[in-house]
Each structure stands twice: as structure tokens, then as C-alpha cells.
GROMACS .gro file of C-alpha atoms in nm:
model
  377
    1MET     CA    1  11.621  10.720   8.534
    2ALA     CA    2  11.991  10.799   8.521
    3GLU     CA    3  12.190  10.803   8.197
    4VAL     CA    4  11.919  10.615   8.012
    5ASN     CA    5  11.920  10.845   7.710
    6SER     CA    6  12.271  10.734   7.614
    7LEU     CA    7  12.172  10.369   7.596
    8SER     CA    8  11.999  10.361   7.260
    9ASP     CA    9  12.319  10.460   7.078
   10ASN     CA   10  12.514  10.154   7.196
   11LYS     CA   11  12.593   9.894   6.929
   12TYR     CA   12  12.491   9.600   7.149
   13ILE     CA   13  12.152   9.742   7.247
   14SER     CA   14  11.867   9.627   7.024
   15GLY     CA   15  11.578   9.724   7.250
   16LEU     CA   16  11.511   9.961   7.539
   17ILE     CA   17  11.210  10.045   7.753
   18SER     CA   18  11.223  10.273   8.053
   19ASN     CA   19  10.990  10.378   8.329
   20GLY     CA   20  10.824  10.707   8.244
   21GLN     CA   21  10.845  10.668   7.868
   22PRO     CA   22  10.507  10.745   7.707
   23GLY     CA   23  10.267  10.463   7.786
   24ILE     CA   24  10.509  10.271   8.009
   25SER     CA   25  10.496  10.236   8.387
   26GLY     CA   26  10.576   9.982   8.657
   27LEU     CA   27  10.954   9.976   8.599
   28ASP     CA   28  11.082  10.172   8.899
   29ASN     CA   29  11.364   9.946   9.018
   30PRO     CA   30  11.292   9.636   8.807
   31ARG     CA   31  11.417   9.331   8.996
   32GLN     CA   32  11.361   9.026   8.783
   33LEU     CA   33  11.187   8.911   8.467
   34SER     CA   34  11.048   8.591   8.326
   35LEU     CA   35  10.975   8.484   7.970
   36SER     CA   36  10.674   8.303   7.835
   37GLU     CA   37  10.739   7.953   7.703
   38ASP     CA   38  10.724   8.076   7.343
   39GLY     CA   39  10.934   8.385   7.417
   40LYS     CA   40  10.660   8.621   7.298
   41TRP     CA   41  10.581   8.769   7.640
   42VAL     CA   42  10.797   8.925   7.908
   43PHE     CA   43  10.685   8.958   8.270
   44VAL     CA   44  10.872   9.204   8.495
   45VAL     CA   45  10.848   9.271   8.870
   46SER     CA   46  10.952   9.602   9.023
   47GLY     CA   47  11.076   9.657   9.377
   48ASP     CA   48  11.000  10.030   9.408
   49ASP     CA   49  10.688  10.053   9.195
   50ASN     CA   50  10.579   9.736   9.378
   51ALA     CA   51  10.444   9.615   9.048
   52LEU     CA   52  10.402   9.337   8.797
   53SER     CA   53  10.424   9.457   8.436
   54ILE     CA   54  10.349   9.263   8.120
   55PHE     CA   55  10.506   9.321   7.777
   56ALA     CA   56  10.464   9.162   7.435
   57ARG     CA   57  10.776   9.100   7.224
   58GLN     CA   58  10.742   9.238   6.873
   59LYS     CA   59  10.897   9.077   6.564
   60GLY     CA   60  11.198   9.306   6.582
   61GLY     CA   61  11.251   9.225   6.949
   62GLN     CA   62  11.108   9.549   7.087
   63LEU     CA   63  10.887   9.523   7.394
   64GLN     CA   64  10.534   9.662   7.383
   65PHE     CA   65  10.376   9.755   7.716
   66LYS     CA   66  10.045   9.579   7.779
   67GLN     CA   67   9.948   9.592   8.145
   68THR     CA   68  10.064   9.661   8.499
   69PHE     CA   69   9.950   9.577   8.851
   70LYS     CA   70  10.068   9.810   9.129
   71ASN     CA   71  10.030   9.780   9.503
   72ILE     CA   72   9.936  10.147   9.521
   73ASP     CA   73   9.622  10.065   9.320
   74ASN     CA   74   9.530   9.759   9.526
   75PRO     CA   75   9.732   9.648   9.832
   76ALA     CA   76   9.565   9.306   9.802
   77PHE     CA   77   9.805   9.236   9.513
   78LYS     CA   78  10.079   9.190   9.777
   79LEU     CA   79  10.355   9.325   9.554
   80GLU     CA   80  10.549   9.533   9.808
   81GLY     CA   81  10.910   9.474   9.711
   82ALA     CA   82  10.810   9.236   9.431
   83SER     CA   83  11.101   8.998   9.380
   84GLY     CA   84  11.008   8.721   9.136
   85VAL     CA   85  10.763   8.607   8.869
   86ILE     CA   86  10.705   8.280   8.682
   87ALA     CA   87  10.445   8.175   8.424
   88PHE     CA   88  10.253   7.846   8.440
   89ASN     CA   89  10.030   7.645   8.205
   90ASN     CA   90  10.126   7.813   7.877
   91ASP     CA   91  10.123   8.154   8.047
   92GLU     CA   92   9.762   8.116   8.162
   93LEU     CA   93   9.877   8.177   8.520
   94LEU     CA   94  10.144   8.401   8.672
   95VAL     CA   95  10.288   8.364   9.022
   96THR     CA   96  10.477   8.648   9.190
   97THR     CA   97  10.674   8.674   9.514
   98SER     CA   98  10.709   8.976   9.739
   99PHE     CA   99  11.006   9.045   9.965
  100TYR     CA  100  10.841   9.302  10.194
  101ASP     CA  101  10.482   9.176  10.184
  102GLY     CA  102  10.608   8.822  10.244
  103ALA     CA  103  10.363   8.685   9.991
  104VAL     CA  104  10.295   8.474   9.685
  105SER     CA  105  10.030   8.608   9.446
  106LEU     CA  106   9.838   8.453   9.157
  107PHE     CA  107   9.722   8.622   8.836
  108LYS     CA  108   9.531   8.456   8.551
  109LYS     CA  109   9.475   8.530   8.184
  110VAL     CA  110   9.114   8.603   8.088
  111ASP     CA  111   8.935   8.571   7.754
  112SER     CA  112   9.049   8.915   7.637
  113GLY     CA  113   9.414   8.810   7.671
  114ALA     CA  114   9.471   9.044   7.964
  115TYR     CA  115   9.553   8.925   8.315
  116GLN     CA  116   9.355   8.970   8.632
  117PHE     CA  117   9.444   8.924   8.997
  118VAL     CA  118   9.310   8.605   9.159
  119HIS     CA  119   9.440   8.603   9.517
  120ALA     CA  120   9.749   8.611   9.738
  121LEU     CA  121   9.881   8.414  10.033
  122SER     CA  122  10.054   8.611  10.308
  123ASP     CA  123  10.092   8.614  10.686
  124ASN     CA  124  10.001   8.985  10.663
  125LEU     CA  125  10.290   9.103  10.877
  126THR     CA  126  10.408   9.458  10.814
  127PRO     CA  127  10.762   9.519  10.688
  128HIS     CA  128  10.834   9.701  11.016
  129ARG     CA  129  10.728   9.397  11.219
  130VAL     CA  130  10.934   9.161  11.006
  131PHE     CA  131  11.253   9.359  10.946
  132LYS     CA  132  11.279   9.616  11.227
  133ASP     CA  133  11.092   9.488  11.533
  134PRO     CA  134  11.348   9.297  11.746
  135SER     CA  135  11.088   9.066  11.905
  136PRO     CA  136  11.082   8.713  11.758
  137ILE     CA  137  10.837   8.635  11.479
  138GLY     CA  138  10.797   8.275  11.590
  139GLU     CA  139  10.473   8.106  11.491
  140LEU     CA  140  10.344   8.422  11.322
  141ASP     CA  141  10.550   8.305  11.024
  142LYS     CA  142  10.321   8.029  10.901
  143LEU     CA  143  10.397   8.042  10.528
  144ASN     CA  144  10.776   8.081  10.552
  145VAL     CA  145  10.787   8.344  10.277
  146LEU     CA  146  10.907   8.647  10.474
  147GLY     CA  147  11.171   8.816  10.261
  148ALA     CA  148  11.078   8.596   9.963
  149TRP     CA  149  11.370   8.610   9.718
  150GLY     CA  150  11.421   8.295   9.507
  151LEU     CA  151  11.139   8.135   9.305
  152ILE     CA  152  11.145   7.814   9.100
  153LYS     CA  153  10.882   7.626   8.902
  154LEU     CA  154  10.887   7.254   8.981
  155ASP     CA  155  10.618   7.161   8.728
  156GLN     CA  156  10.297   7.316   8.594
  157GLN     CA  157  10.126   7.287   8.933
  158ARG     CA  158  10.406   7.323   9.188
  159PHE     CA  159  10.668   7.579   9.283
  160ALA     CA  160  10.910   7.657   9.566
  161VAL     CA  161  11.016   7.984   9.728
  162ALA     CA  162  11.343   8.054   9.910
  163SER     CA  163  11.294   8.330  10.167
  164TYR     CA  164  11.570   8.533  10.329
  165GLN     CA  165  11.397   8.649  10.647
  166SER     CA  166  11.212   8.323  10.714
  167ASP     CA  167  11.540   8.138  10.647
  168ALA     CA  168  11.337   7.868  10.479
  169VAL     CA  169  11.221   7.701  10.160
  170SER     CA  170  10.846   7.675  10.121
  171PHE     CA  171  10.657   7.460   9.869
  172PHE     CA  172  10.325   7.549   9.705
  173GLN     CA  173  10.069   7.397   9.468
  174ILE     CA  174   9.826   7.552   9.222
  175LYS     CA  175   9.490   7.375   9.231
  176ASN     CA  176   9.170   7.498   9.069
  177GLU     CA  177   9.334   7.838   9.016
  178GLN     CA  178   9.416   7.872   9.385
  179LEU     CA  179   9.749   7.876   9.569
  180LEU     CA  180   9.790   7.616   9.843
  181LEU     CA  181  10.073   7.518  10.074
  182ASP     CA  182  10.221   7.179   9.982
  183LYS     CA  183  10.207   7.027  10.329
  184THR     CA  184  10.381   6.700  10.241
  185ALA     CA  185  10.685   6.874  10.094
  186ASN     CA  186  10.696   7.140  10.367
  187ASP     CA  187  10.678   6.888  10.651
  188ALA     CA  188  10.984   6.711  10.507
  189VAL     CA  189  11.204   7.024  10.531
  190LYS     CA  190  11.046   7.176  10.842
  191GLY     CA  191  11.308   7.305  11.083
  192HIS     CA  192  11.589   7.315  10.826
  193ARG     CA  193  11.783   7.640  10.813
  194PHE     CA  194  11.941   7.756  10.491
  195SER     CA  195  12.165   8.048  10.600
  196ARG     CA  196  11.932   8.321  10.466
  197PRO     CA  197  11.858   8.178  10.119
  198VAL     CA  198  11.854   8.406   9.815
  199ALA     CA  199  11.854   8.162   9.522
  200ILE     CA  200  11.709   7.822   9.438
  201GLN     CA  201  11.778   7.606   9.132
  202SER     CA  202  11.694   7.257   9.011
  203LEU     CA  203  11.924   6.957   8.981
  204GLY     CA  204  11.887   6.702   8.703
  205ASP     CA  205  11.747   6.777   8.361
  206GLN     CA  206  11.381   6.846   8.288
  207ALA     CA  207  11.306   6.479   8.225
  208THR     CA  208  11.481   6.351   8.538
  209PHE     CA  209  11.446   6.642   8.779
  210ASP     CA  210  11.571   6.496   9.107
  211GLY     CA  211  11.667   6.774   9.345
  212LEU     CA  212  11.713   7.136   9.437
  213MET     CA  213  12.004   7.360   9.531
  214VAL     CA  214  11.946   7.635   9.786
  215LEU     CA  215  12.205   7.913   9.816
  216GLY     CA  216  12.247   8.071  10.160
  217TYR     CA  217  12.376   8.427  10.166
  218GLU     CA  218  12.473   8.471  10.530
  219ASP     CA  219  12.725   8.191  10.585
  220ALA     CA  220  12.787   8.098  10.220
  221MET     CA  221  12.608   7.764  10.245
  222LEU     CA  222  12.490   7.560   9.948
  223SER     CA  223  12.228   7.301  10.044
  224VAL     CA  224  12.120   7.010   9.823
  225LEU     CA  225  11.769   6.872   9.862
  226HIS     CA  226  11.696   6.537   9.701
  227SER     CA  227  11.346   6.462   9.583
  228GLU     CA  228  11.169   6.144   9.689
  229PRO     CA  229  10.899   5.946   9.505
  230SER     CA  230  10.638   6.084   9.746
  231ILE     CA  231  10.719   6.441   9.631
  232ARG     CA  232  10.906   6.508   9.951
  233TYR     CA  233  11.253   6.653   9.983
  234ARG     CA  234  11.536   6.558  10.214
  235ARG     CA  235  11.858   6.744  10.273
  236ALA     CA  236  12.134   6.537  10.114
  237GLN     CA  237  12.436   6.770  10.129
  238VAL     CA  238  12.550   7.102  10.272
  239LEU     CA  239  12.860   7.270  10.131
  240ASN     CA  240  13.045   7.543  10.319
  241LEU     CA  241  13.160   7.775  10.040
  242LYS     CA  242  13.349   8.008  10.274
  243LYS     CA  243  13.650   7.780  10.271
  244TYR     CA  244  13.682   7.853   9.899
  245GLY     CA  245  13.688   8.229   9.958
  246CYS     CA  246  13.320   8.277   9.883
  247ILE     CA  247  13.150   8.556  10.079
  248SER     CA  248  12.780   8.645  10.057
  249PRO     CA  249  12.692   8.440   9.747
  250GLN     CA  250  12.387   8.560   9.560
  251ALA     CA  251  12.383   8.408   9.210
  252LEU     CA  252  12.344   8.042   9.118
  253HIS     CA  253  12.326   7.881   8.774
  254ARG     CA  254  12.332   7.522   8.651
  255VAL     CA  255  12.418   7.413   8.295
  256ASN     CA  256  12.236   7.087   8.229
  257THR     CA  257  12.442   6.975   7.929
  258THR     CA  258  12.770   6.988   8.122
  259ASN     CA  259  12.638   6.910   8.472
  260LEU     CA  260  12.823   7.214   8.601
  261VAL     CA  261  12.702   7.457   8.867
  262TYR     CA  262  12.825   7.816   8.898
  263VAL     CA  263  12.807   8.026   9.214
  264ALA     CA  264  12.889   8.398   9.212
  265CYS     CA  265  13.013   8.533   9.544
  266THR     CA  266  12.877   8.885   9.573
  267GLY     CA  267  13.084   8.977   9.879
  268SER     CA  268  13.410   8.874   9.715
  269ASP     CA  269  13.562   8.849   9.366
  270HIS     CA  270  13.504   8.477   9.311
  271ILE     CA  271  13.297   8.246   9.095
  272LEU     CA  272  13.298   7.883   9.204
  273VAL     CA  273  13.255   7.602   8.951
  274LEU     CA  274  13.107   7.279   9.086
  275LYS     CA  275  13.043   6.941   8.925
  276ASP     CA  276  12.709   6.768   8.973
  277LEU     CA  277  12.800   6.401   9.023
  278GLY     CA  278  12.437   6.292   9.025
  279TYR     CA  279  12.173   6.168   9.265
  280ASP     CA  280  12.356   5.847   9.352
  281ALA     CA  281  12.651   6.044   9.489
  282GLY     CA  282  12.434   6.131   9.789
  283ASN     CA  283  12.604   6.367  10.034
  284LYS     CA  284  12.894   6.412   9.792
  285ARG     CA  285  12.683   6.511   9.493
  286LEU     CA  286  12.836   6.855   9.435
  287LYS     CA  287  13.213   6.888   9.414
  288VAL     CA  288  13.408   7.212   9.373
  289LEU     CA  289  13.624   7.195   9.058
  290GLN     CA  290  13.749   7.551   9.017
  291VAL     CA  291  13.772   7.879   9.204
  292LEU     CA  292  13.791   8.166   8.957
  293GLN     CA  293  13.912   8.491   9.109
  294ALA     CA  294  13.942   8.823   8.925
  295PRO     CA  295  13.894   9.192   9.013
  296SER     CA  296  13.617   9.222   8.753
  297LEU     CA  297  13.412   8.960   8.942
  298LYS     CA  298  13.376   9.173   9.254
  299GLY     CA  299  13.014   9.204   9.359
  300ILE     CA  300  12.867   8.978   9.088
  301SER     CA  301  12.502   8.926   9.182
  302SER     CA  302  12.353   8.800   8.853
  303LEU     CA  303  12.485   8.511   8.646
  304VAL     CA  304  12.360   8.331   8.335
  305PHE     CA  305  12.510   8.084   8.084
  306THR     CA  306  12.419   7.964   7.737
  307PRO     CA  307  12.264   7.614   7.726
  308ASP     CA  308  12.591   7.459   7.605
  309GLY     CA  309  12.784   7.629   7.886
  310LYS     CA  310  13.042   7.779   7.651
  311LYS     CA  311  12.957   8.142   7.722
  312GLY     CA  312  12.833   8.321   8.032
  313TYR     CA  313  12.749   8.669   8.158
  314GLY     CA  314  12.775   8.821   8.502
  315ALA     CA  315  12.680   9.157   8.647
  316ALA     CA  316  12.709   9.334   8.982
  317GLU     CA  317  12.425   9.548   9.109
  318SER     CA  318  12.692   9.745   9.294
  319GLY     CA  319  12.897   9.792   8.977
  320ARG     CA  320  12.890   9.876   8.608
  321GLY     CA  321  12.875   9.678   8.286
  322ILE     CA  322  12.852   9.308   8.204
  323VAL     CA  323  13.135   9.058   8.250
  324VAL     CA  324  13.170   8.817   7.958
  325LEU     CA  325  13.276   8.465   8.058
  326SER     CA  326  13.372   8.158   7.857
  327THR     CA  327  13.492   7.804   7.906
  328GLY     CA  328  13.837   7.777   7.754
  329GLN     CA  329  13.983   7.480   7.567
  330THR     CA  330  14.068   7.317   7.898
  331GLY     CA  331  13.706   7.344   8.007
  332HIS     CA  332  13.787   7.587   8.285
  333LEU     CA  333  13.592   7.909   8.326
  334GLU     CA  334  13.767   8.226   8.210
  335VAL     CA  335  13.697   8.599   8.221
  336ASN     CA  336  13.705   8.748   7.872
  337LYS     CA  337  13.624   9.116   7.923
  338THR     CA  338  13.376   9.364   8.064
  339VAL     CA  339  13.146   9.547   7.824
  340LEU     CA  340  12.893   9.832   7.849
  341LYS     CA  341  13.065   9.984   8.153
  342THR     CA  342  12.958  10.332   8.049
  343ALA     CA  343  12.606  10.247   7.941
  344LEU     CA  344  12.482  10.007   8.210
  345PHE     CA  345  12.504   9.997   8.587
  346ALA     CA  346  12.320   9.852   8.888
  347ILE     CA  347  12.203   9.549   8.691
  348SER     CA  348  11.955   9.345   8.894
  349SER     CA  349  11.903   9.047   8.661
  350LEU     CA  350  12.025   8.880   8.342
  351THR     CA  351  11.803   8.653   8.129
  352LEU     CA  352  11.899   8.478   7.805
  353LEU     CA  353  11.617   8.463   7.553
  354ASN     CA  354  11.843   8.265   7.320
  355THR     CA  355  12.215   8.231   7.255
  356ASN     CA  356  12.232   8.574   7.089
  357THR     CA  357  11.981   8.773   7.296
  358LEU     CA  358  12.033   8.884   7.655
  359ILE     CA  359  11.765   9.078   7.844
  360VAL     CA  360  11.880   9.297   8.133
  361THR     CA  361  11.693   9.470   8.414
  362ALA     CA  362  11.876   9.783   8.529
  363ALA     CA  363  11.757   9.873   8.879
  364LYS     CA  364  11.870  10.235   8.902
  365GLN     CA  365  11.812  10.311   8.535
  366ASP     CA  366  11.451  10.188   8.570
  367SER     CA  367  11.490  10.007   8.240
  368VAL     CA  368  11.466   9.674   8.062
  369ILE     CA  369  11.733   9.647   7.793
  370THR     CA  370  11.759   9.388   7.517
  371LEU     CA  371  12.115   9.316   7.402
  372ASP     CA  372  12.241   9.150   7.085
  373VAL     CA  373  12.537   8.953   7.220
  374SER     CA  374  12.609   8.758   6.899
  375SER     CA  375  12.930   8.953   6.839
  376LEU     CA  376  13.062   8.924   7.195
  377LYS     CA  377  13.361   8.693   7.224
   0.00000   0.00000   0.00000
């Protein structure tokens, strides 16, 4: 829990919880967090504690620890290398993904307000078999969630997972508090390869959701899947981002109000800005508008923007601090400055609670930090 004691003195930091503080556990290498629909609950997954932890947000913004699930207590949780979490049905259900267990797991809220484990889906292949054994996995990979990394909620009953090792996108349904493969959607994308996907985002606004973007790490590929009336998906476009100087992209964010898409290239010092031209543009839906290059963008692996797209934040897990971004008067993306370089490093995720509140998971500091960014320009 390196350098964590110096954090509370920083003027931007309004809240701090760390693994090992009295009454707090499950935050060894926090990877990602999700907020409840009302913003009153925070759900965090940890890659080294192999855990799901649940916190309540107090009136002042502080997080109060409520509950944790750890693989060490019950391997059936399938949380080895937990990588994502999303809440469904007014937070009645939580779905998690696991990178090393290659699994999706379901938890439900009970009458007491606490959560309990329901079940998990996994091919039950060991991390050694998946990541170190040179022999092909082949048909042993039935669920296509080996190395599960990206997770997106499609609606209150459906979600999709982008998995690095399976090199696939897999679709699931929640029915009668059980997780099921969505065969119709999966059959439509069967055989597609996504260049080791690490992120997945929606296209279209909430009312007219009409597609998905899948970001491939290995060859810097951005795939567009268009949704069909039968709840199937077809690949409509594949963009090679390498020709724009993008290497090993890892972060993807879409601003609905501006129809702009941002891709952070973790292996280089670039952020690409793309325009979403809409469903009817077909295989030319996404168009690169700008390539922003700056030394401070090297290694950016997390990226988030305000709903109006005027301000953004980026962070590199291999670096220090948070890069503040803005759209200038011309509409082009600009780098403003880097803040908190002394206080924060190895940031694994950035989540905006609202325009003025940014929540950070710091992987090597084993901490979740709440920042007041209202004064950042």
C-alpha cells in the first residue's frame, strides 16, 4: 500500500479508502468499479484479492465498507483475477467477470440488503492451461470468456463480455436469476476474431442503442457490430488504428451528446478522436477526425469524459498522475496538464460519478480515491 498515507492531504482528494484500513478488505489491486443507478453504492473488483467488494456512499461522499466476496473463501465465486462488475435491475443483481477463472458470476441482493452468491458460468480451465500450456484450447473454450476483460450492460437482462484470451465477444442473458448464454447473438458473431479485445462500448444513445464497438489490443483493431431487430449482431466495420500511430490500444470512450469516440493507445502516446456517423453509414460509420500526440499521453490505459464532452481525464497504469483533457474552441481535443503526479500512480480505472466527482482505483496503492475535480481546468 505504497505512499497511501500522503494522499489524504491533497487538495483534490475528498475521499480515500485503502486495503488494510480497519474494517476494510478486498482492495488488493483494485481493477475496476461500477456505480449503482442512484450513485449511492460502489462495487469494486480486485485482481489480487480476487474479490468483489461493496461500499455505500455517505452524504459527504465517503465510502463505507459493507461486504466482500473473496475466492479464497469460496472458489465457486470464480473471482480469480476479477476484472469487471455491473449492476442490474436497480442493483438487485451484480454480474462480475474474471480474467483468470474465465468466468461470469452472479450475485443477488437479499431481504437484509446484503448480497449473496447465486452461481457462476465457467469452462473450469486452470490459468496454467489457458495462459501457459502451449497446446490449443480448441473446443474446450465453450463460453468464450477466457481472459474476460471488457463488460457492458446491453439492457436489464442482457450483457456482453470481450475476452482477451478467447479473442471473442460473448453474449449472455439473465433469466429467473440465472446466467445463460445468448445463443442467437453468439451464433451471429461466431468465428469472428477481434485482435485480443480489451474494451467494449455501445453505439447510439440509450434510447436508440444500435451497435457495439470492440477494441482489439494486439493489432490495434476497432470493430463495429451493428444490432439487428432479431437481437443479433453483424460486423459492419473494422478500422486498423495502427496506420494512425496507435499501438496496443486499451481505453475506449464514447460521448453520446457529441457522437465522438476516443481511443487511448497504451503502447504509444496517442489519443484518437473518431466521429460516429450513425448506423446508416454502414462500413464507414466511424471516421478518424484527429490524432492527438503528446508525451504526457504515453501509456494511457484509462479514459473518461464528462457527458458534454468538454472535459476528459486519462491515466496510465504504467505512469503517475491524471492527465486533464479538454475540447478547445475549435472542438479539437487538447491536453491541459497532468495533476496528482506525486500522490497517485498505477491507476487502473477512472469513473465519473458526476461532472465534479471522479473516482479512481489505484492498483499498486490498493486504494479507491474520490477526487473533487470541480476546480480542474
